[in-house]
Amino acid sequence: MPRFRSILDTMPAYKPGKAVVSPDGRSHKLSSNESPYDPLPSVVEAIAEGARQVHRYPDPAAVELTEAIAERFGVPFEHIALGAGSVTVAQQLFETVGEPGAEVVYAWRSFEAYPLLADLAGVTSVQVPLKGEDHDLDAMAEAINERTRMVFVCNPNNPTGTSIRTRELVSFLDRVPDDVLVVLDEAYREYVRDEDVPDGLTLYRDRPNVCVLRTFSKAYGLAGLRVGYVVGHEPVAAAVRKTIIPFAVNHLAQIAAIASLRAEDELLERVDAVVKERTRVREALISQGWTVPPTEANFVWLRLGDRTLDFAGTCGLEGVAVRPFAGEGARVSIGSPEANDAFLTAAAAFRAG
Ligand SMILES: *Cc1c(COP(=O)(O)O)cnc(C)c1O
């Protein structure tokens, strides 16, 4: 028997969102926070054109895409590092700090990938429980010690949808020692409408230890192609670049991301439509009697405790796949109006039952 790393025996497995089919054949996947829209024709065309070049390796430095991101967000080219989805960039960030004894602080519950990536990188996870549904930034600041190398802040938080406001986040950042890297995971930034939720790209500029993680998977609708990036000062971006496996961001992903930035106006209109649906869904849930934390993301969170798996079962009868966290609650993505209606029907049925 080959001998494997002992961490593999205890590591949590990543559970991807599943699809379900109702008894009458309907299926609405609200379990992975994907865009409910088909890709834009201009993006599909760019990908089809790009297919003609796939006998070549992709540009390892993704120069054209990096330039497009730099221009779009007004950040220096050297401040950007790309990866195959922001989960991979997060993994690269763990690789930049991961050595025996290192600790990484993050809220819990938060994004499922953090504990996994910490285990893989051989760093110790320090999970700071949410206060209600929110980050407890005071407790997180107190959890930082001389072994802490990195802090992840997921804003808005996955899966609760809650957000940290500017004043709280700035005073937290002021408390973090300069040699601890803070990663602001902003996978849902485009869905934020509360003006008091800060844009990390304005916060990182005068803070060399702060970086911002973004993705093309959610608002830009490219989950299937895997491309994300981090924006941070040059030493941070350079360290992340060193950890990438050569050619990780494939040619079609690069091309599709460039095309998506060109078509951003159209994509952001879709985001507006999702935000409107988010308001509709949350208000309908509240009028059904649910408690739903305010959400700035493309999903809602229901704290169901022991009833979580039953609830997921009821949603399944309507063909709605949600993301259950057994014993805690369910995260439900905002989908098409039809999918959202199916979810609301299930939610009402659950309360009645
Ligand atoms: C979806 C998500 C990501 C993005 O994942 P990709 O690898 O870019 O698809 C990153 N962080 C959080 C918190 C997410 O929910």
mmCIF file of C-alpha atoms and ligand atoms in Angstrom:
data_model
loop_
_atom_site.group_PDB
_atom_site.id
_atom_site.type_symbol
_atom_site.label_atom_id
_atom_site.label_comp_id
_atom_site.label_asym_id
_atom_site.label_seq_id
_atom_site.Cartn_x
_atom_site.Cartn_y
_atom_site.Cartn_z
ATOM 1 C CA MET A 1 0.000 0.000 0.000
ATOM 2 C CA PRO A 2 1.547 3.374 -0.944
ATOM 3 C CA ARG A 3 1.789 5.793 1.977
ATOM 4 C CA PHE A 4 -0.117 9.033 1.566
ATOM 5 C CA ARG A 5 -0.110 12.262 3.530
ATOM 6 C CA SER A 6 -2.034 11.677 6.760
ATOM 7 C CA ILE A 7 -4.003 14.906 6.199
ATOM 8 C CA LEU A 8 -5.826 13.158 3.339
ATOM 9 C CA ASP A 9 -7.565 10.934 5.912
ATOM 10 C CA THR A 10 -9.167 13.838 7.750
ATOM 11 C CA MET A 11 -9.558 16.489 5.039
ATOM 12 C CA PRO A 12 -13.142 17.464 4.255
ATOM 13 C CA ALA A 13 -14.064 16.650 0.643
ATOM 14 C CA TYR A 14 -15.359 19.527 -1.483
ATOM 15 C CA LYS A 15 -19.013 18.858 -2.215
ATOM 16 C CA PRO A 16 -20.003 20.426 -5.512
ATOM 17 C CA GLY A 17 -23.581 21.643 -5.975
ATOM 18 C CA LYS A 18 -25.739 18.882 -7.388
ATOM 19 C CA ALA A 19 -28.712 19.003 -9.720
ATOM 20 C CA VAL A 20 -32.008 17.291 -8.850
ATOM 21 C CA VAL A 21 -35.033 16.412 -10.974
ATOM 22 C CA SER A 22 -38.608 16.706 -9.688
ATOM 23 C CA PRO A 23 -41.025 13.769 -10.075
ATOM 24 C CA ASP A 24 -42.525 15.593 -13.090
ATOM 25 C CA GLY A 25 -39.139 16.205 -14.688
ATOM 26 C CA ARG A 26 -38.287 19.809 -13.731
ATOM 27 C CA SER A 27 -34.739 20.749 -12.749
ATOM 28 C CA HIS A 28 -33.483 24.060 -11.381
ATOM 29 C CA LYS A 29 -29.896 24.120 -10.179
ATOM 30 C CA LEU A 30 -29.738 26.715 -7.410
ATOM 31 C CA SER A 31 -26.828 25.069 -5.624
ATOM 32 C CA SER A 32 -23.704 26.648 -7.124
ATOM 33 C CA ASN A 33 -24.352 30.409 -7.443
ATOM 34 C CA GLU A 34 -23.924 30.229 -11.196
ATOM 35 C CA SER A 35 -25.294 32.753 -13.664
ATOM 36 C CA PRO A 36 -28.744 31.612 -14.810
ATOM 37 C CA TYR A 37 -28.111 33.029 -18.299
ATOM 38 C CA ASP A 38 -26.660 31.328 -21.358
ATOM 39 C CA PRO A 39 -23.327 32.796 -22.450
ATOM 40 C CA LEU A 40 -23.559 35.923 -24.614
ATOM 41 C CA PRO A 41 -23.343 35.255 -28.372
ATOM 42 C CA SER A 42 -20.265 37.486 -28.621
ATOM 43 C CA VAL A 43 -18.510 35.395 -25.983
ATOM 44 C CA VAL A 44 -19.502 32.103 -27.625
ATOM 45 C CA GLU A 45 -18.140 33.439 -30.923
ATOM 46 C CA ALA A 46 -14.839 34.418 -29.338
ATOM 47 C CA ILE A 47 -14.526 30.937 -27.816
ATOM 48 C CA ALA A 48 -15.356 29.279 -31.158
ATOM 49 C CA GLU A 49 -12.719 31.397 -32.892
ATOM 50 C CA GLY A 50 -10.235 30.574 -30.129
ATOM 51 C CA ALA A 51 -10.812 26.871 -30.743
ATOM 52 C CA ARG A 52 -8.767 27.246 -33.933
ATOM 53 C CA GLN A 53 -5.628 27.852 -31.878
ATOM 54 C CA VAL A 54 -5.850 25.106 -29.283
ATOM 55 C CA HIS A 55 -3.023 23.066 -30.776
ATOM 56 C CA ARG A 56 -0.766 25.763 -29.260
ATOM 57 C CA TYR A 57 -0.053 26.259 -25.579
ATOM 58 C CA PRO A 58 -1.850 29.235 -24.072
ATOM 59 C CA ASP A 59 0.012 32.445 -23.294
ATOM 60 C CA PRO A 60 1.518 31.465 -19.906
ATOM 61 C CA ALA A 61 1.504 35.082 -18.728
ATOM 62 C CA ALA A 62 -1.992 35.799 -20.126
ATOM 63 C CA VAL A 63 -0.695 39.206 -21.163
ATOM 64 C CA GLU A 64 -3.731 40.362 -23.124
ATOM 65 C CA LEU A 65 -6.201 39.398 -20.397
ATOM 66 C CA THR A 66 -4.012 40.909 -17.683
ATOM 67 C CA GLU A 67 -3.852 44.155 -19.670
ATOM 68 C CA ALA A 68 -7.630 44.138 -20.089
ATOM 69 C CA ILE A 69 -8.156 43.678 -16.333
ATOM 70 C CA ALA A 70 -5.561 46.358 -15.528
ATOM 71 C CA GLU A 71 -7.290 48.816 -17.829
ATOM 72 C CA ARG A 72 -10.800 47.975 -16.678
ATOM 73 C CA PHE A 73 -10.063 48.393 -12.973
ATOM 74 C CA GLY A 74 -7.343 51.033 -13.161
ATOM 75 C CA VAL A 75 -4.697 48.899 -11.467
ATOM 76 C CA PRO A 76 -1.085 48.331 -12.527
ATOM 77 C CA PHE A 77 -0.401 45.279 -14.719
ATOM 78 C CA GLU A 78 2.158 44.038 -12.177
ATOM 79 C CA HIS A 79 -0.493 43.963 -9.444
ATOM 80 C CA ILE A 80 -2.495 41.191 -11.136
ATOM 81 C CA ALA A 81 -1.998 37.423 -10.932
ATOM 82 C CA LEU A 82 -4.334 34.973 -12.649
ATOM 83 C CA GLY A 83 -5.360 31.414 -11.954
ATOM 84 C CA ALA A 84 -7.745 28.722 -13.156
ATOM 85 C CA GLY A 85 -10.695 30.083 -11.192
ATOM 86 C CA SER A 86 -10.326 32.099 -8.027
ATOM 87 C CA VAL A 87 -10.352 28.878 -6.009
ATOM 88 C CA THR A 88 -7.050 28.059 -7.676
ATOM 89 C CA VAL A 89 -5.772 31.557 -6.978
ATOM 90 C CA ALA A 90 -6.800 31.030 -3.352
ATOM 91 C CA GLN A 91 -4.859 27.764 -3.403
ATOM 92 C CA GLN A 92 -1.858 29.639 -4.793
ATOM 93 C CA LEU A 93 -2.196 32.177 -1.977
ATOM 94 C CA PHE A 94 -2.134 29.337 0.562
ATOM 95 C CA GLU A 95 0.967 28.003 -1.200
ATOM 96 C CA THR A 96 2.692 31.369 -0.786
ATOM 97 C CA VAL A 97 2.415 31.199 3.013
ATOM 98 C CA GLY A 98 2.085 27.471 3.660
ATOM 99 C CA GLU A 99 4.792 25.994 5.846
ATOM 100 C CA PRO A 100 4.675 23.960 9.052
ATOM 101 C CA GLY A 101 3.409 26.032 11.955
ATOM 102 C CA ALA A 102 1.771 28.719 9.822
ATOM 103 C CA GLU A 103 -1.798 29.675 10.712
ATOM 104 C CA VAL A 104 -4.538 31.084 8.532
ATOM 105 C CA VAL A 105 -7.509 32.839 10.133
ATOM 106 C CA TYR A 106 -10.955 32.907 8.558
ATOM 107 C CA ALA A 107 -14.579 33.067 9.613
ATOM 108 C CA TRP A 108 -16.630 29.922 9.879
ATOM 109 C CA ARG A 109 -18.937 29.136 8.305
ATOM 110 C CA SER A 110 -17.544 30.687 5.171
ATOM 111 C CA PHE A 111 -16.414 29.443 1.777
ATOM 112 C CA GLU A 112 -16.076 25.655 1.858
ATOM 113 C CA ALA A 113 -12.779 25.656 -0.010
ATOM 114 C CA TYR A 114 -10.774 27.451 2.720
ATOM 115 C CA PRO A 115 -10.348 24.506 5.143
ATOM 116 C CA LEU A 116 -9.529 22.200 2.282
ATOM 117 C CA LEU A 117 -6.884 24.480 0.805
ATOM 118 C CA ALA A 118 -5.396 25.079 4.251
ATOM 119 C CA ASP A 119 -5.071 21.338 4.840
ATOM 120 C CA LEU A 120 -3.510 20.796 1.422
ATOM 121 C CA ALA A 121 -0.989 23.577 1.973
ATOM 122 C CA GLY A 122 -0.086 22.162 5.374
ATOM 123 C CA VAL A 123 -1.176 25.259 7.298
ATOM 124 C CA THR A 124 -3.337 25.310 10.399
ATOM 125 C CA SER A 125 -6.870 26.661 10.036
ATOM 126 C CA VAL A 126 -8.035 29.007 12.762
ATOM 127 C CA GLN A 127 -11.793 29.216 12.286
ATOM 128 C CA VAL A 128 -13.530 32.113 14.022
ATOM 129 C CA PRO A 129 -17.276 31.480 14.463
ATOM 130 C CA LEU A 130 -19.667 33.914 12.824
ATOM 131 C CA LYS A 131 -21.507 36.261 15.170
ATOM 132 C CA GLY A 132 -25.077 35.617 14.131
ATOM 133 C CA GLU A 133 -24.663 35.497 10.363
ATOM 134 C CA ASP A 134 -21.810 38.046 10.220
ATOM 135 C CA HIS A 135 -18.038 38.028 10.393
ATOM 136 C CA ASP A 136 -16.846 38.661 13.950
ATOM 137 C CA LEU A 137 -13.956 40.926 13.023
ATOM 138 C CA ASP A 138 -13.021 41.681 16.636
ATOM 139 C CA ALA A 139 -12.643 37.983 17.373
ATOM 140 C CA MET A 140 -10.738 37.528 14.122
ATOM 141 C CA ALA A 141 -8.319 40.317 15.052
ATOM 142 C CA GLU A 142 -7.838 38.686 18.446
ATOM 143 C CA ALA A 143 -7.144 35.321 16.802
ATOM 144 C CA ILE A 144 -4.088 36.762 15.038
ATOM 145 C CA ASN A 145 -0.777 35.883 16.676
ATOM 146 C CA GLU A 146 2.891 35.536 15.681
ATOM 147 C CA ARG A 147 2.129 32.318 13.764
ATOM 148 C CA THR A 148 -0.601 33.945 11.635
ATOM 149 C CA ARG A 149 0.453 34.390 8.021
ATOM 150 C CA MET A 150 -2.821 35.077 6.258
ATOM 151 C CA VAL A 151 -6.432 36.091 6.920
ATOM 152 C CA PHE A 152 -9.311 35.394 4.534
ATOM 153 C CA VAL A 153 -12.291 37.759 4.615
ATOM 154 C CA CYS A 154 -15.167 36.710 2.375
ATOM 155 C CA ASN A 155 -17.243 39.795 1.556
ATOM 156 C CA PRO A 156 -20.142 39.206 0.908
ATOM 157 C CA ASN A 157 -19.813 35.984 2.863
ATOM 158 C CA ASN A 158 -20.566 32.661 1.217
ATOM 159 C CA PRO A 159 -22.952 31.074 2.297
ATOM 160 C CA THR A 160 -24.684 33.657 4.523
ATOM 161 C CA GLY A 161 -24.695 36.538 1.994
ATOM 162 C CA THR A 162 -23.920 39.063 4.720
ATOM 163 C CA SER A 163 -21.493 41.938 4.157
ATOM 164 C CA ILE A 164 -18.945 43.919 6.097
ATOM 165 C CA ARG A 165 -19.267 47.706 5.988
ATOM 166 C CA THR A 166 -16.412 50.105 5.217
ATOM 167 C CA ARG A 167 -15.820 51.421 8.726
ATOM 168 C CA GLU A 168 -15.680 47.952 10.295
ATOM 169 C CA LEU A 169 -13.391 46.577 7.604
ATOM 170 C CA VAL A 170 -11.005 49.535 7.685
ATOM 171 C CA SER A 171 -10.651 49.385 11.446
ATOM 172 C CA PHE A 172 -10.025 45.640 11.190
ATOM 173 C CA LEU A 173 -7.353 46.145 8.517
ATOM 174 C CA ASP A 174 -5.726 48.746 10.757
ATOM 175 C CA ARG A 175 -5.412 46.097 13.490
ATOM 176 C CA VAL A 176 -3.781 43.437 11.277
ATOM 177 C CA PRO A 177 0.042 43.387 11.508
ATOM 178 C CA ASP A 178 1.833 44.424 8.292
ATOM 179 C CA ASP A 179 3.411 40.987 7.823
ATOM 180 C CA VAL A 180 0.052 39.184 7.713
ATOM 181 C CA LEU A 181 -1.532 38.944 4.273
ATOM 182 C CA VAL A 182 -5.249 39.812 4.171
ATOM 183 C CA VAL A 183 -7.230 38.345 1.280
ATOM 184 C CA LEU A 184 -10.549 40.021 0.543
ATOM 185 C CA ASP A 185 -12.501 37.354 -1.333
ATOM 186 C CA GLU A 186 -14.937 39.346 -3.451
ATOM 187 C CA ALA A 187 -16.397 36.629 -5.681
ATOM 188 C CA TYR A 188 -19.788 38.381 -5.517
ATOM 189 C CA ARG A 189 -18.645 42.005 -5.742
ATOM 190 C CA GLU A 190 -20.744 42.789 -8.842
ATOM 191 C CA TYR A 191 -23.959 41.974 -6.944
ATOM 192 C CA VAL A 192 -23.292 44.439 -4.115
ATOM 193 C CA ARG A 193 -25.734 47.366 -4.058
ATOM 194 C CA ASP A 194 -25.157 48.684 -0.518
ATOM 195 C CA GLU A 195 -22.815 51.638 -1.056
ATOM 196 C CA ASP A 196 -21.400 51.176 2.399
ATOM 197 C CA VAL A 197 -19.900 47.809 1.459
ATOM 198 C CA PRO A 198 -16.360 48.669 0.393
ATOM 199 C CA ASP A 199 -14.782 47.785 -2.941
ATOM 200 C CA GLY A 200 -11.558 46.023 -1.972
ATOM 201 C CA LEU A 201 -9.793 47.595 -4.948
ATOM 202 C CA THR A 202 -10.039 50.967 -3.182
ATOM 203 C CA LEU A 203 -8.758 49.479 0.097
ATOM 204 C CA TYR A 204 -5.718 47.569 -1.133
ATOM 205 C CA ARG A 205 -3.991 50.549 -2.750
ATOM 206 C CA ASP A 206 -2.367 52.020 0.344
ATOM 207 C CA ARG A 207 -2.071 48.646 2.111
ATOM 208 C CA PRO A 208 0.782 46.421 0.865
ATOM 209 C CA ASN A 209 -0.533 43.450 2.892
ATOM 210 C CA VAL A 210 -4.069 43.509 1.456
ATOM 211 C CA CYS A 211 -5.150 41.811 -1.766
ATOM 212 C CA VAL A 212 -8.446 41.242 -3.548
ATOM 213 C CA LEU A 213 -9.681 38.002 -5.069
ATOM 214 C CA ARG A 214 -12.086 38.226 -8.017
ATOM 215 C CA THR A 215 -13.588 35.736 -10.446
ATOM 216 C CA PHE A 216 -15.155 35.460 -13.885
ATOM 217 C CA SER A 217 -17.294 32.543 -12.658
ATOM 218 C CA LYS A 218 -20.279 34.341 -11.173
ATOM 219 C CA ALA A 219 -21.384 37.707 -12.614
ATOM 220 C CA TYR A 220 -19.425 37.139 -15.833
ATOM 221 C CA GLY A 221 -20.949 33.702 -16.350
ATOM 222 C CA LEU A 222 -17.737 31.774 -17.083
ATOM 223 C CA ALA A 223 -17.840 29.173 -14.286
ATOM 224 C CA GLY A 224 -17.219 26.387 -16.794
ATOM 225 C CA LEU A 225 -13.991 27.882 -18.133
ATOM 226 C CA ARG A 226 -12.151 28.550 -14.852
ATOM 227 C CA VAL A 227 -10.547 31.957 -14.613
ATOM 228 C CA GLY A 228 -10.023 34.215 -11.630
ATOM 229 C CA TYR A 229 -7.390 36.631 -10.365
ATOM 230 C CA VAL A 230 -5.942 38.440 -7.428
ATOM 231 C CA VAL A 231 -5.049 42.125 -7.283
ATOM 232 C CA GLY A 232 -2.361 43.024 -4.787
ATOM 233 C CA HIS A 233 0.892 44.933 -4.540
ATOM 234 C CA GLU A 234 3.802 43.711 -6.603
ATOM 235 C CA PRO A 235 5.404 41.387 -4.022
ATOM 236 C CA VAL A 236 2.040 39.701 -3.397
ATOM 237 C CA ALA A 237 1.167 39.278 -7.074
ATOM 238 C CA ALA A 238 4.715 38.098 -7.833
ATOM 239 C CA ALA A 239 4.574 35.484 -5.063
ATOM 240 C CA VAL A 240 1.247 34.207 -6.368
ATOM 241 C CA ARG A 241 2.609 34.046 -9.926
ATOM 242 C CA LYS A 242 5.488 31.875 -8.713
ATOM 243 C CA THR A 243 3.039 29.269 -7.405
ATOM 244 C CA ILE A 244 1.115 28.770 -10.634
ATOM 245 C CA ILE A 245 1.465 25.551 -12.580
ATOM 246 C CA PRO A 246 2.592 26.664 -16.066
ATOM 247 C CA PHE A 247 -0.265 27.187 -18.542
ATOM 248 C CA ALA A 248 -2.973 26.780 -15.850
ATOM 249 C CA VAL A 249 -5.255 29.382 -17.421
ATOM 250 C CA ASN A 250 -6.195 27.857 -20.764
ATOM 251 C CA HIS A 251 -6.496 29.693 -24.057
ATOM 252 C CA LEU A 252 -10.303 29.572 -24.272
ATOM 253 C CA ALA A 253 -10.644 30.867 -20.722
ATOM 254 C CA GLN A 254 -8.339 33.785 -21.524
ATOM 255 C CA ILE A 255 -10.226 34.610 -24.710
ATOM 256 C CA ALA A 256 -13.656 34.316 -23.088
ATOM 257 C CA ALA A 257 -12.636 36.531 -20.180
ATOM 258 C CA ILE A 258 -11.382 39.226 -22.568
ATOM 259 C CA ALA A 259 -14.638 39.003 -24.556
ATOM 260 C CA SER A 260 -16.617 39.238 -21.299
ATOM 261 C CA LEU A 261 -14.842 42.416 -20.275
ATOM 262 C CA ARG A 262 -15.683 43.846 -23.716
ATOM 263 C CA ALA A 263 -19.334 42.866 -23.220
ATOM 264 C CA GLU A 264 -19.395 43.979 -19.608
ATOM 265 C CA ASP A 265 -22.334 46.373 -19.999
ATOM 266 C CA GLU A 266 -24.558 43.557 -21.193
ATOM 267 C CA LEU A 267 -23.365 41.241 -18.437
ATOM 268 C CA LEU A 268 -23.908 43.848 -15.743
ATOM 269 C CA GLU A 269 -27.496 44.354 -16.971
ATOM 270 C CA ARG A 270 -28.004 40.677 -16.247
ATOM 271 C CA VAL A 271 -26.523 41.182 -12.813
ATOM 272 C CA ASP A 272 -29.080 43.970 -12.254
ATOM 273 C CA ALA A 273 -31.865 41.558 -13.176
ATOM 274 C CA VAL A 274 -30.532 38.995 -10.700
ATOM 275 C CA VAL A 275 -30.368 41.684 -8.012
ATOM 276 C CA LYS A 276 -34.039 42.543 -8.679
ATOM 277 C CA GLU A 277 -34.949 38.884 -8.371
ATOM 278 C CA ARG A 278 -32.919 38.694 -5.168
ATOM 279 C CA THR A 279 -35.083 41.440 -3.668
ATOM 280 C CA ARG A 280 -38.250 39.736 -4.852
ATOM 281 C CA VAL A 281 -37.222 36.341 -3.472
ATOM 282 C CA ARG A 282 -36.099 37.687 -0.109
ATOM 283 C CA GLU A 283 -39.272 39.724 0.351
ATOM 284 C CA ALA A 284 -41.454 36.755 -0.607
ATOM 285 C CA LEU A 285 -39.608 34.552 1.891
ATOM 286 C CA ILE A 286 -40.011 37.136 4.622
ATOM 287 C CA SER A 287 -43.729 37.388 3.919
ATOM 288 C CA GLN A 288 -43.902 33.595 4.190
ATOM 289 C CA GLY A 289 -42.502 34.030 7.710
ATOM 290 C CA TRP A 290 -38.837 33.160 7.116
ATOM 291 C CA THR A 291 -35.906 34.976 8.654
ATOM 292 C CA VAL A 292 -33.526 35.850 5.801
ATOM 293 C CA PRO A 293 -30.325 37.778 6.476
ATOM 294 C CA PRO A 294 -29.813 40.768 4.164
ATOM 295 C CA THR A 295 -27.817 39.520 1.186
ATOM 296 C CA GLU A 296 -25.546 41.394 -1.205
ATOM 297 C CA ALA A 297 -24.734 38.248 -3.200
ATOM 298 C CA ASN A 298 -26.606 36.130 -5.750
ATOM 299 C CA PHE A 299 -28.015 33.798 -3.102
ATOM 300 C CA VAL A 300 -30.053 33.748 0.088
ATOM 301 C CA TRP A 301 -29.332 31.900 3.315
ATOM 302 C CA LEU A 302 -31.863 30.122 5.495
ATOM 303 C CA ARG A 303 -30.710 28.965 8.923
ATOM 304 C CA LEU A 304 -32.641 25.745 9.310
ATOM 305 C CA GLY A 305 -30.584 23.821 11.858
ATOM 306 C CA ASP A 306 -31.750 20.221 12.156
ATOM 307 C CA ARG A 307 -34.374 20.713 9.463
ATOM 308 C CA THR A 308 -31.838 21.552 6.739
ATOM 309 C CA LEU A 309 -31.798 18.203 4.957
ATOM 310 C CA ASP A 310 -35.609 17.912 5.146
ATOM 311 C CA PHE A 311 -35.824 21.322 3.555
ATOM 312 C CA ALA A 312 -33.462 20.281 0.756
ATOM 313 C CA GLY A 313 -35.715 17.258 0.211
ATOM 314 C CA THR A 314 -38.831 19.432 -0.086
ATOM 315 C CA CYS A 315 -37.026 21.675 -2.605
ATOM 316 C CA GLY A 316 -36.078 18.560 -4.570
ATOM 317 C CA LEU A 317 -39.756 17.751 -5.063
ATOM 318 C CA GLU A 318 -39.982 21.024 -7.025
ATOM 319 C CA GLY A 319 -36.823 20.153 -8.946
ATOM 320 C CA VAL A 320 -34.868 22.777 -7.006
ATOM 321 C CA ALA A 321 -31.340 21.866 -5.961
ATOM 322 C CA VAL A 322 -30.133 23.963 -3.018
ATOM 323 C CA ARG A 323 -26.860 23.768 -1.108
ATOM 324 C CA PRO A 324 -27.546 22.250 2.302
ATOM 325 C CA PHE A 325 -25.063 22.379 5.159
ATOM 326 C CA ALA A 326 -26.436 19.689 7.447
ATOM 327 C CA GLY A 327 -27.346 20.962 10.909
ATOM 328 C CA GLU A 328 -26.767 24.576 9.865
ATOM 329 C CA GLY A 329 -28.767 25.859 6.931
ATOM 330 C CA ALA A 330 -29.283 26.050 3.203
ATOM 331 C CA ARG A 331 -27.860 28.416 0.623
ATOM 332 C CA VAL A 332 -30.095 29.015 -2.368
ATOM 333 C CA SER A 333 -28.849 30.758 -5.510
ATOM 334 C CA ILE A 334 -30.968 33.345 -7.265
ATOM 335 C CA GLY A 335 -31.832 31.853 -10.648
ATOM 336 C CA SER A 336 -34.293 32.592 -13.429
ATOM 337 C CA PRO A 337 -37.719 33.924 -12.346
ATOM 338 C CA GLU A 338 -39.154 30.471 -13.077
ATOM 339 C CA ALA A 339 -36.568 28.717 -10.922
ATOM 340 C CA ASN A 340 -37.063 31.251 -8.140
ATOM 341 C CA ASP A 341 -40.821 30.681 -8.254
ATOM 342 C CA ALA A 342 -40.275 26.933 -7.945
ATOM 343 C CA PHE A 343 -38.059 27.581 -4.928
ATOM 344 C CA LEU A 344 -40.643 29.902 -3.343
ATOM 345 C CA THR A 345 -43.324 27.239 -3.861
ATOM 346 C CA ALA A 346 -41.111 24.701 -2.087
ATOM 347 C CA ALA A 347 -40.335 27.141 0.729
ATOM 348 C CA ALA A 348 -44.050 27.799 1.276
ATOM 349 C CA ALA A 349 -44.816 24.060 1.193
ATOM 350 C CA PHE A 350 -42.119 23.430 3.796
ATOM 351 C CA ARG A 351 -43.626 25.979 6.178
ATOM 352 C CA ALA A 352 -47.092 24.540 5.640
ATOM 353 C CA GLY A 353 -45.844 20.978 6.175
HETATM 354 C C1 LIG B 1 -17.702 30.932 -6.181
HETATM 355 C C2 LIG B 1 -16.657 31.450 -5.252
HETATM 356 C C3 LIG B 1 -15.351 31.621 -5.697
HETATM 357 C C4 LIG B 1 -15.006 31.470 -7.131
HETATM 358 O O1 LIG B 1 -14.670 30.289 -7.552
HETATM 359 P P1 LIG B 1 -14.010 30.100 -8.990
HETATM 360 O O2 LIG B 1 -12.917 29.168 -8.703
HETATM 361 O O3 LIG B 1 -13.512 31.413 -9.476
HETATM 362 O O4 LIG B 1 -15.090 29.538 -9.826
HETATM 363 C C5 LIG B 1 -14.410 32.141 -4.833
HETATM 364 N N1 LIG B 1 -14.743 32.490 -3.593
HETATM 365 C C6 LIG B 1 -15.988 32.356 -3.142
HETATM 366 C C7 LIG B 1 -16.320 32.804 -1.781
HETATM 367 C C8 LIG B 1 -16.981 31.820 -3.954
HETATM 368 O O5 LIG B 1 -18.206 31.673 -3.492
#
